[in-house]
Amino acid sequence: MPKAPTELADEVREQVKDKKSYLGVIDRLNKASVEKHWEAYADIPWDDPEFLVDKNDPRWVLPPFDRLGETEWYQSQPQEVRSQIGLWRVATAMKIGLQFENLLKRGLLNYAYRLPNGRPEFRYVYHETTEECHHGMMFQEFVNRTKMPIRGMPRALNLIAQAAPWIPLVSTEMFFVFVLGGEDPIDYVQRKSLKGGHIKHPLEETIMKIHIAEEARHISFARHYLKHRVPNMHPFRRRILGIATPVVLGVMARIMLSPPGPMVRHFDIPKDVVRAAYKNDAAQAEIANSVGKIRDLMAELGVVTPVNKQVWKAFGIWDEPKQRRAVEPARAA
């Protein structure tokens, strides 16, 4: 079994010009899942003293790019309180991540259930489901070791989210937009944290590197699936997809990046501090940046129109798509 990855994984990026190219991508992703994968309880040394989770450990203090960490209120708190807030943020992200991946696994299995014999997507979906099971276990184990009352998604949204696993029965394209809506914002934050050297605790770093390495494959499959399918969609279904996409992304990016309500109440963080930290132009730009890859993909596929662009703007996640570079040959993470 391979050790935890030491470098950030890249997505498989290549043009899907025809069905043969698309099937080639799936074949490479399937092989990568066999050659490079990790198990939650075999590849993470949970009982290593260095991996102990202490809520007062100064390594949990919020990184510089977290807007709350820049506020005078946060800076004035005792070091133990600042550490506990930082750990709560990390644990909440993991709890929301495992809840999202629970929905994702159920949706993937609903999608695979209807696939005919011989379809290569079936094997890939089961590889991804297996990997997501290990992600859920390592996320929950981390949350348990914090001994904090971490809840995850807001209750109201939790009820609505139960519809997500059934989306593939209506539109597989919409389901994989949902997949990217949950995976891309987390991937954006995790990569930024690691590249910036903001992750100080070895347990968090190990979990994050494993997650990034395997999510690169999951993101790649979703993107290539959309590239393969969306150009052939019925115009009416494309219009529906174009309107629904910014709604899904706008809601999900805010869930992933906004401060959890229970944390605000537990630490009695003043409302004006929360507003100053997370309701400003810089924070809104961060949310828009976290869905930048999906937004560029939708523009590339011709899904973005002058009409639905207004929906993107209404949710505060619009930015002019970047000119795409010539893609490199595929490299499976």
mmCIF file of C-alpha atoms in Angstrom:
data_model
loop_
_atom_site.group_PDB
_atom_site.id
_atom_site.type_symbol
_atom_site.label_atom_id
_atom_site.label_comp_id
_atom_site.label_asym_id
_atom_site.label_seq_id
_atom_site.Cartn_x
_atom_site.Cartn_y
_atom_site.Cartn_z
ATOM 1 C CA MET A 1 0.000 0.000 0.000
ATOM 2 C CA PRO A 2 1.443 3.405 -0.971
ATOM 3 C CA LYS A 3 2.231 5.999 1.645
ATOM 4 C CA ALA A 4 0.450 9.320 1.862
ATOM 5 C CA PRO A 5 1.182 11.523 -1.167
ATOM 6 C CA THR A 6 3.961 14.054 -0.846
ATOM 7 C CA GLU A 7 2.943 16.273 -3.775
ATOM 8 C CA LEU A 8 -0.325 17.774 -4.901
ATOM 9 C CA ALA A 9 -2.080 15.689 -7.529
ATOM 10 C CA ASP A 10 -3.149 17.102 -10.865
ATOM 11 C CA GLU A 11 -6.367 16.364 -12.657
ATOM 12 C CA VAL A 12 -6.382 14.358 -15.859
ATOM 13 C CA ARG A 13 -6.677 17.190 -18.392
ATOM 14 C CA GLU A 14 -7.068 16.513 -22.085
ATOM 15 C CA GLN A 15 -9.509 17.220 -24.834
ATOM 16 C CA VAL A 16 -12.444 14.832 -25.199
ATOM 17 C CA LYS A 17 -12.776 15.188 -28.959
ATOM 18 C CA ASP A 18 -14.665 11.928 -29.500
ATOM 19 C CA LYS A 19 -15.953 8.848 -27.713
ATOM 20 C CA LYS A 20 -12.601 7.073 -28.062
ATOM 21 C CA SER A 21 -10.812 9.887 -26.207
ATOM 22 C CA TYR A 22 -13.480 9.867 -23.496
ATOM 23 C CA LEU A 23 -13.159 6.113 -22.990
ATOM 24 C CA GLY A 24 -9.371 6.485 -22.883
ATOM 25 C CA VAL A 25 -9.664 8.946 -19.990
ATOM 26 C CA ILE A 26 -11.874 6.528 -18.041
ATOM 27 C CA ASP A 27 -9.413 3.699 -18.653
ATOM 28 C CA ARG A 28 -6.538 5.782 -17.265
ATOM 29 C CA LEU A 29 -8.580 6.857 -14.245
ATOM 30 C CA ASN A 30 -9.493 3.231 -13.529
ATOM 31 C CA LYS A 31 -5.851 2.174 -13.660
ATOM 32 C CA ALA A 32 -4.814 5.075 -11.431
ATOM 33 C CA SER A 33 -7.373 4.052 -8.809
ATOM 34 C CA VAL A 34 -5.781 0.598 -8.676
ATOM 35 C CA GLU A 35 -2.191 1.862 -8.583
ATOM 36 C CA LYS A 36 -2.603 4.820 -6.196
ATOM 37 C CA HIS A 37 -5.131 4.596 -3.410
ATOM 38 C CA TRP A 38 -5.220 4.925 0.378
ATOM 39 C CA GLU A 39 -7.178 3.324 3.207
ATOM 40 C CA ALA A 40 -8.395 5.356 6.167
ATOM 41 C CA TYR A 41 -7.217 3.001 8.881
ATOM 42 C CA ALA A 42 -4.178 1.485 7.178
ATOM 43 C CA ASP A 43 -2.380 4.543 5.838
ATOM 44 C CA ILE A 44 -2.945 7.110 8.582
ATOM 45 C CA PRO A 45 -1.054 6.537 11.870
ATOM 46 C CA TRP A 46 -3.917 7.670 14.092
ATOM 47 C CA ASP A 47 -2.219 6.572 17.307
ATOM 48 C CA ASP A 48 1.118 8.221 16.583
ATOM 49 C CA PRO A 49 1.752 10.774 19.377
ATOM 50 C CA GLU A 50 2.569 13.372 16.706
ATOM 51 C CA PHE A 51 -0.979 12.963 15.324
ATOM 52 C CA LEU A 52 -2.703 13.663 18.642
ATOM 53 C CA VAL A 53 -5.546 16.182 18.363
ATOM 54 C CA ASP A 54 -5.358 18.760 21.157
ATOM 55 C CA LYS A 55 -7.940 21.518 20.802
ATOM 56 C CA ASN A 56 -5.549 24.032 22.415
ATOM 57 C CA ASP A 57 -2.655 23.242 20.071
ATOM 58 C CA PRO A 58 -1.408 26.556 18.561
ATOM 59 C CA ARG A 59 -1.072 24.813 15.180
ATOM 60 C CA TRP A 60 -4.861 25.088 14.764
ATOM 61 C CA VAL A 61 -4.819 28.909 14.764
ATOM 62 C CA LEU A 62 -6.624 30.218 11.670
ATOM 63 C CA PRO A 63 -4.437 30.746 8.584
ATOM 64 C CA PRO A 64 -3.927 34.302 7.267
ATOM 65 C CA PHE A 65 -6.360 33.916 4.351
ATOM 66 C CA ASP A 66 -9.282 33.088 6.674
ATOM 67 C CA ARG A 67 -10.947 36.479 7.052
ATOM 68 C CA LEU A 68 -11.975 35.893 10.658
ATOM 69 C CA GLY A 69 -8.327 35.380 11.596
ATOM 70 C CA GLU A 70 -7.563 38.909 10.386
ATOM 71 C CA THR A 71 -10.115 40.591 12.646
ATOM 72 C CA GLU A 72 -9.142 42.516 15.755
ATOM 73 C CA TRP A 73 -11.657 40.473 17.757
ATOM 74 C CA TYR A 74 -9.959 37.184 16.866
ATOM 75 C CA GLN A 75 -6.463 38.535 17.417
ATOM 76 C CA SER A 76 -7.486 39.737 20.896
ATOM 77 C CA GLN A 77 -8.627 36.275 22.030
ATOM 78 C CA PRO A 78 -6.414 34.002 24.173
ATOM 79 C CA GLN A 79 -4.303 31.592 22.145
ATOM 80 C CA GLU A 80 -6.398 28.608 23.337
ATOM 81 C CA VAL A 81 -9.602 30.206 22.042
ATOM 82 C CA ARG A 82 -8.003 31.056 18.701
ATOM 83 C CA SER A 83 -6.828 27.440 18.408
ATOM 84 C CA GLN A 84 -10.255 26.039 19.248
ATOM 85 C CA ILE A 85 -11.928 28.255 16.644
ATOM 86 C CA GLY A 86 -9.412 27.125 14.030
ATOM 87 C CA LEU A 87 -9.942 23.459 14.894
ATOM 88 C CA TRP A 88 -13.722 23.929 14.785
ATOM 89 C CA ARG A 89 -13.401 25.355 11.266
ATOM 90 C CA VAL A 90 -11.291 22.398 10.102
ATOM 91 C CA ALA A 91 -13.591 19.825 11.707
ATOM 92 C CA THR A 92 -16.724 21.469 10.301
ATOM 93 C CA ALA A 93 -15.247 21.405 6.798
ATOM 94 C CA MET A 94 -14.559 17.688 7.228
ATOM 95 C CA LYS A 95 -18.039 17.005 8.604
ATOM 96 C CA ILE A 96 -19.696 18.841 5.707
ATOM 97 C CA GLY A 97 -17.327 17.032 3.359
ATOM 98 C CA LEU A 98 -18.324 13.590 4.613
ATOM 99 C CA GLN A 99 -22.033 14.526 4.516
ATOM 100 C CA PHE A 100 -21.658 15.711 0.915
ATOM 101 C CA GLU A 101 -19.737 12.564 -0.004
ATOM 102 C CA ASN A 102 -22.491 10.459 1.576
ATOM 103 C CA LEU A 103 -24.959 12.074 -0.835
ATOM 104 C CA LEU A 104 -22.453 11.692 -3.650
ATOM 105 C CA LYS A 105 -21.956 7.956 -3.059
ATOM 106 C CA ARG A 106 -25.689 7.322 -3.074
ATOM 107 C CA GLY A 107 -26.076 9.297 -6.289
ATOM 108 C CA LEU A 108 -23.174 7.495 -7.960
ATOM 109 C CA LEU A 109 -24.703 4.129 -7.092
ATOM 110 C CA ASN A 110 -28.070 5.245 -8.480
ATOM 111 C CA TYR A 111 -26.253 6.236 -11.675
ATOM 112 C CA ALA A 112 -24.337 2.932 -11.847
ATOM 113 C CA TYR A 113 -27.490 0.882 -11.147
ATOM 114 C CA ARG A 114 -28.894 1.765 -14.579
ATOM 115 C CA LEU A 115 -25.711 1.337 -16.607
ATOM 116 C CA PRO A 116 -25.823 -1.515 -19.156
ATOM 117 C CA ASN A 117 -23.267 -4.325 -19.180
ATOM 118 C CA GLY A 118 -19.882 -3.420 -20.607
ATOM 119 C CA ARG A 119 -19.900 0.291 -19.742
ATOM 120 C CA PRO A 120 -16.474 1.378 -18.377
ATOM 121 C CA GLU A 121 -18.149 4.056 -16.230
ATOM 122 C CA PHE A 122 -19.470 1.273 -13.982
ATOM 123 C CA ARG A 123 -16.017 0.232 -12.837
ATOM 124 C CA TYR A 124 -14.893 3.831 -12.395
ATOM 125 C CA VAL A 125 -17.967 4.715 -10.313
ATOM 126 C CA TYR A 126 -17.262 1.809 -7.967
ATOM 127 C CA HIS A 127 -13.615 2.866 -7.641
ATOM 128 C CA GLU A 128 -14.755 6.379 -6.747
ATOM 129 C CA THR A 129 -17.395 5.124 -4.310
ATOM 130 C CA THR A 130 -14.773 2.995 -2.532
ATOM 131 C CA GLU A 131 -12.420 5.973 -2.260
ATOM 132 C CA GLU A 132 -15.202 8.208 -0.960
ATOM 133 C CA CYS A 133 -16.008 5.616 1.715
ATOM 134 C CA HIS A 134 -12.448 5.905 3.013
ATOM 135 C CA HIS A 135 -12.669 9.711 2.881
ATOM 136 C CA GLY A 136 -15.826 9.602 4.986
ATOM 137 C CA MET A 137 -14.152 7.325 7.547
ATOM 138 C CA MET A 138 -11.047 9.483 7.896
ATOM 139 C CA PHE A 139 -13.104 12.688 8.109
ATOM 140 C CA GLN A 140 -15.384 11.270 10.794
ATOM 141 C CA GLU A 141 -12.455 9.847 12.745
ATOM 142 C CA PHE A 142 -10.864 13.304 12.759
ATOM 143 C CA VAL A 143 -14.115 14.917 13.928
ATOM 144 C CA ASN A 144 -14.473 12.324 16.701
ATOM 145 C CA ARG A 145 -10.966 13.034 17.969
ATOM 146 C CA THR A 146 -11.667 16.764 18.341
ATOM 147 C CA LYS A 147 -14.371 15.945 20.934
ATOM 148 C CA MET A 148 -16.218 19.037 19.734
ATOM 149 C CA PRO A 149 -19.992 19.171 19.023
ATOM 150 C CA ILE A 150 -19.532 19.472 15.246
ATOM 151 C CA ARG A 151 -22.798 19.377 13.273
ATOM 152 C CA GLY A 152 -21.912 20.044 9.643
ATOM 153 C CA MET A 153 -24.619 21.190 7.252
ATOM 154 C CA PRO A 154 -27.413 23.453 8.524
ATOM 155 C CA ARG A 155 -30.502 21.383 9.389
ATOM 156 C CA ALA A 156 -32.789 22.985 6.811
ATOM 157 C CA LEU A 157 -30.298 22.379 4.037
ATOM 158 C CA ASN A 158 -29.684 18.854 5.283
ATOM 159 C CA LEU A 159 -33.316 18.001 4.579
ATOM 160 C CA ILE A 160 -33.230 19.499 1.080
ATOM 161 C CA ALA A 161 -29.920 17.755 0.329
ATOM 162 C CA GLN A 162 -31.550 14.336 0.679
ATOM 163 C CA ALA A 163 -32.937 14.846 -2.831
ATOM 164 C CA ALA A 164 -29.422 14.964 -4.314
ATOM 165 C CA PRO A 165 -28.909 11.170 -4.703
ATOM 166 C CA TRP A 166 -31.977 11.052 -6.945
ATOM 167 C CA ILE A 167 -30.731 13.711 -9.373
ATOM 168 C CA PRO A 168 -29.054 11.097 -11.668
ATOM 169 C CA LEU A 169 -32.481 9.589 -12.334
ATOM 170 C CA VAL A 170 -33.563 12.941 -13.809
ATOM 171 C CA SER A 171 -30.326 14.383 -15.237
ATOM 172 C CA THR A 172 -26.863 12.839 -14.980
ATOM 173 C CA GLU A 173 -25.394 16.108 -16.274
ATOM 174 C CA MET A 174 -26.981 18.059 -13.414
ATOM 175 C CA PHE A 175 -25.740 15.447 -10.942
ATOM 176 C CA PHE A 176 -22.127 15.860 -12.039
ATOM 177 C CA VAL A 177 -22.487 19.647 -11.778
ATOM 178 C CA PHE A 178 -23.596 18.960 -8.182
ATOM 179 C CA VAL A 179 -20.509 16.756 -7.765
ATOM 180 C CA LEU A 180 -18.207 19.556 -8.913
ATOM 181 C CA GLY A 181 -20.116 22.068 -6.798
ATOM 182 C CA GLY A 182 -19.199 20.096 -3.705
ATOM 183 C CA GLU A 183 -15.694 19.035 -4.652
ATOM 184 C CA ASP A 184 -14.191 22.088 -6.364
ATOM 185 C CA PRO A 185 -14.590 24.645 -3.504
ATOM 186 C CA ILE A 186 -13.045 22.202 -0.995
ATOM 187 C CA ASP A 187 -10.255 21.332 -3.428
ATOM 188 C CA TYR A 188 -9.613 25.047 -4.000
ATOM 189 C CA VAL A 189 -9.235 25.774 -0.272
ATOM 190 C CA GLN A 190 -7.169 22.663 0.466
ATOM 191 C CA ARG A 191 -4.704 23.278 -2.358
ATOM 192 C CA LYS A 192 -4.370 26.927 -1.365
ATOM 193 C CA SER A 193 -3.743 25.932 2.261
ATOM 194 C CA LEU A 194 -1.079 23.378 1.415
ATOM 195 C CA LYS A 195 0.715 25.467 -1.190
ATOM 196 C CA GLY A 196 0.757 28.429 1.184
ATOM 197 C CA GLY A 197 2.276 26.352 3.979
ATOM 198 C CA HIS A 198 -0.690 27.092 6.252
ATOM 199 C CA ILE A 199 -1.274 23.501 7.397
ATOM 200 C CA LYS A 200 0.827 22.920 10.502
ATOM 201 C CA HIS A 201 -0.627 19.767 12.057
ATOM 202 C CA PRO A 202 0.621 16.467 10.522
ATOM 203 C CA LEU A 203 -2.760 14.699 10.840
ATOM 204 C CA GLU A 204 -4.602 17.431 8.961
ATOM 205 C CA GLU A 205 -1.822 17.549 6.362
ATOM 206 C CA THR A 206 -1.918 13.782 5.775
ATOM 207 C CA ILE A 207 -5.709 13.694 5.436
ATOM 208 C CA MET A 208 -5.667 16.687 3.110
ATOM 209 C CA LYS A 209 -3.002 15.249 0.802
ATOM 210 C CA ILE A 210 -4.822 11.926 0.495
ATOM 211 C CA HIS A 211 -8.081 13.724 -0.217
ATOM 212 C CA ILE A 212 -6.564 16.002 -2.870
ATOM 213 C CA ALA A 213 -4.818 13.106 -4.624
ATOM 214 C CA GLU A 214 -7.990 11.037 -4.999
ATOM 215 C CA GLU A 215 -10.364 13.944 -5.566
ATOM 216 C CA ALA A 216 -8.253 14.926 -8.583
ATOM 217 C CA ARG A 217 -9.545 11.761 -10.256
ATOM 218 C CA HIS A 218 -13.131 12.394 -9.184
ATOM 219 C CA ILE A 219 -13.048 15.968 -10.463
ATOM 220 C CA SER A 220 -11.492 14.803 -13.729
ATOM 221 C CA PHE A 221 -14.208 12.234 -14.345
ATOM 222 C CA ALA A 222 -17.003 14.723 -13.669
ATOM 223 C CA ARG A 223 -15.451 17.325 -15.982
ATOM 224 C CA HIS A 224 -14.845 14.843 -18.796
ATOM 225 C CA TYR A 225 -18.326 13.388 -18.401
ATOM 226 C CA LEU A 226 -19.802 16.862 -18.862
ATOM 227 C CA LYS A 227 -17.542 17.562 -21.848
ATOM 228 C CA HIS A 228 -18.709 14.314 -23.403
ATOM 229 C CA ARG A 229 -22.434 14.727 -22.705
ATOM 230 C CA VAL A 230 -23.380 18.405 -22.610
ATOM 231 C CA PRO A 231 -22.691 19.195 -26.310
ATOM 232 C CA ASN A 232 -25.298 16.573 -27.284
ATOM 233 C CA MET A 233 -28.015 17.649 -24.842
ATOM 234 C CA HIS A 234 -31.426 18.769 -26.096
ATOM 235 C CA PRO A 235 -31.510 22.599 -26.240
ATOM 236 C CA PHE A 236 -34.305 22.786 -23.661
ATOM 237 C CA ARG A 237 -32.388 20.589 -21.190
ATOM 238 C CA ARG A 238 -29.266 22.695 -21.774
ATOM 239 C CA ARG A 239 -31.228 25.840 -20.860
ATOM 240 C CA ILE A 240 -32.432 24.209 -17.643
ATOM 241 C CA LEU A 241 -28.870 23.135 -16.851
ATOM 242 C CA GLY A 242 -27.639 26.679 -17.527
ATOM 243 C CA ILE A 243 -30.090 28.166 -15.020
ATOM 244 C CA ALA A 244 -29.714 25.479 -12.351
ATOM 245 C CA THR A 245 -25.905 25.392 -12.375
ATOM 246 C CA PRO A 246 -25.225 28.825 -10.784
ATOM 247 C CA VAL A 247 -27.952 28.166 -8.199
ATOM 248 C CA VAL A 248 -26.314 24.886 -7.129
ATOM 249 C CA LEU A 249 -22.807 26.363 -7.153
ATOM 250 C CA GLY A 250 -23.807 29.548 -5.350
ATOM 251 C CA VAL A 251 -25.445 27.642 -2.509
ATOM 252 C CA MET A 252 -22.768 24.959 -2.167
ATOM 253 C CA ALA A 253 -19.759 27.288 -2.272
ATOM 254 C CA ARG A 254 -21.210 29.340 0.577
ATOM 255 C CA ILE A 255 -21.875 26.211 2.655
ATOM 256 C CA MET A 256 -18.257 25.135 2.209
ATOM 257 C CA LEU A 257 -16.632 28.523 2.845
ATOM 258 C CA SER A 258 -18.931 30.392 5.254
ATOM 259 C CA PRO A 259 -18.460 30.319 9.050
ATOM 260 C CA PRO A 260 -20.611 27.629 10.733
ATOM 261 C CA GLY A 261 -23.450 29.056 12.828
ATOM 262 C CA PRO A 262 -22.823 26.706 15.809
ATOM 263 C CA MET A 263 -19.222 27.947 15.984
ATOM 264 C CA VAL A 264 -20.333 31.584 15.969
ATOM 265 C CA ARG A 265 -22.762 30.888 18.814
ATOM 266 C CA HIS A 266 -20.394 28.642 20.805
ATOM 267 C CA PHE A 267 -17.633 31.258 20.900
ATOM 268 C CA ASP A 268 -20.080 34.177 21.078
ATOM 269 C CA ILE A 269 -18.542 35.862 18.045
ATOM 270 C CA PRO A 270 -20.194 39.290 17.577
ATOM 271 C CA LYS A 271 -22.375 39.637 14.490
ATOM 272 C CA ASP A 272 -20.526 42.724 13.321
ATOM 273 C CA VAL A 273 -17.240 40.749 13.415
ATOM 274 C CA VAL A 274 -18.767 37.989 11.266
ATOM 275 C CA ARG A 275 -20.109 40.554 8.807
ATOM 276 C CA ALA A 276 -16.772 42.357 8.632
ATOM 277 C CA ALA A 277 -14.923 39.073 8.040
ATOM 278 C CA TYR A 278 -17.178 37.279 5.577
ATOM 279 C CA LYS A 279 -19.478 39.836 3.965
ATOM 280 C CA ASN A 280 -17.059 42.026 2.063
ATOM 281 C CA ASP A 281 -15.673 42.217 -1.461
ATOM 282 C CA ALA A 282 -12.614 40.083 -0.694
ATOM 283 C CA ALA A 283 -14.697 37.284 0.850
ATOM 284 C CA GLN A 284 -17.155 37.364 -2.066
ATOM 285 C CA ALA A 285 -14.254 37.181 -4.510
ATOM 286 C CA GLU A 286 -12.940 34.109 -2.684
ATOM 287 C CA ILE A 287 -16.300 32.372 -3.106
ATOM 288 C CA ALA A 288 -16.362 33.276 -6.813
ATOM 289 C CA ASN A 289 -12.793 32.020 -7.245
ATOM 290 C CA SER A 290 -13.626 28.690 -5.608
ATOM 291 C CA VAL A 291 -16.022 27.822 -8.467
ATOM 292 C CA GLY A 292 -13.870 29.387 -11.190
ATOM 293 C CA LYS A 293 -12.961 26.097 -12.880
ATOM 294 C CA ILE A 294 -16.601 25.009 -13.168
ATOM 295 C CA ARG A 295 -17.663 28.448 -14.385
ATOM 296 C CA ASP A 296 -14.968 28.353 -17.085
ATOM 297 C CA LEU A 297 -16.036 24.832 -18.064
ATOM 298 C CA MET A 298 -19.684 25.867 -18.424
ATOM 299 C CA ALA A 299 -18.631 28.823 -20.577
ATOM 300 C CA GLU A 300 -16.416 26.555 -22.691
ATOM 301 C CA LEU A 301 -19.372 24.200 -23.235
ATOM 302 C CA GLY A 302 -21.621 27.082 -24.296
ATOM 303 C CA VAL A 303 -23.982 26.679 -21.340
ATOM 304 C CA VAL A 304 -23.549 30.256 -20.101
ATOM 305 C CA THR A 305 -25.895 32.679 -21.870
ATOM 306 C CA PRO A 306 -26.649 36.409 -21.435
ATOM 307 C CA VAL A 307 -29.819 35.384 -19.586
ATOM 308 C CA ASN A 308 -28.430 32.877 -17.085
ATOM 309 C CA LYS A 309 -25.313 35.020 -16.599
ATOM 310 C CA GLN A 310 -27.598 37.228 -14.500
ATOM 311 C CA VAL A 311 -28.227 34.244 -12.189
ATOM 312 C CA TRP A 312 -24.447 33.816 -11.739
ATOM 313 C CA LYS A 313 -24.205 37.497 -10.863
ATOM 314 C CA ALA A 314 -27.178 37.316 -8.482
ATOM 315 C CA PHE A 315 -25.394 34.587 -6.505
ATOM 316 C CA GLY A 316 -22.161 36.592 -6.503
ATOM 317 C CA ILE A 317 -20.114 33.950 -8.320
ATOM 318 C CA TRP A 318 -19.662 35.515 -11.736
ATOM 319 C CA ASP A 319 -16.330 36.480 -13.253
ATOM 320 C CA GLU A 320 -15.333 36.619 -16.887
ATOM 321 C CA PRO A 321 -14.058 33.175 -17.949
ATOM 322 C CA LYS A 322 -10.301 32.899 -18.325
ATOM 323 C CA GLN A 323 -8.815 31.984 -21.694
ATOM 324 C CA ARG A 324 -8.074 28.282 -21.491
ATOM 325 C CA ARG A 325 -4.527 27.142 -22.110
ATOM 326 C CA ALA A 326 -3.704 24.282 -24.448
ATOM 327 C CA VAL A 327 -4.167 21.210 -22.253
ATOM 328 C CA GLU A 328 -1.325 18.872 -21.496
ATOM 329 C CA PRO A 329 -1.338 15.106 -21.982
ATOM 330 C CA ALA A 330 -3.236 13.249 -19.279
ATOM 331 C CA ARG A 331 -1.623 12.512 -15.948
ATOM 332 C CA ALA A 332 -3.674 10.368 -13.624
ATOM 333 C CA ALA A 333 -3.328 11.237 -9.962
#
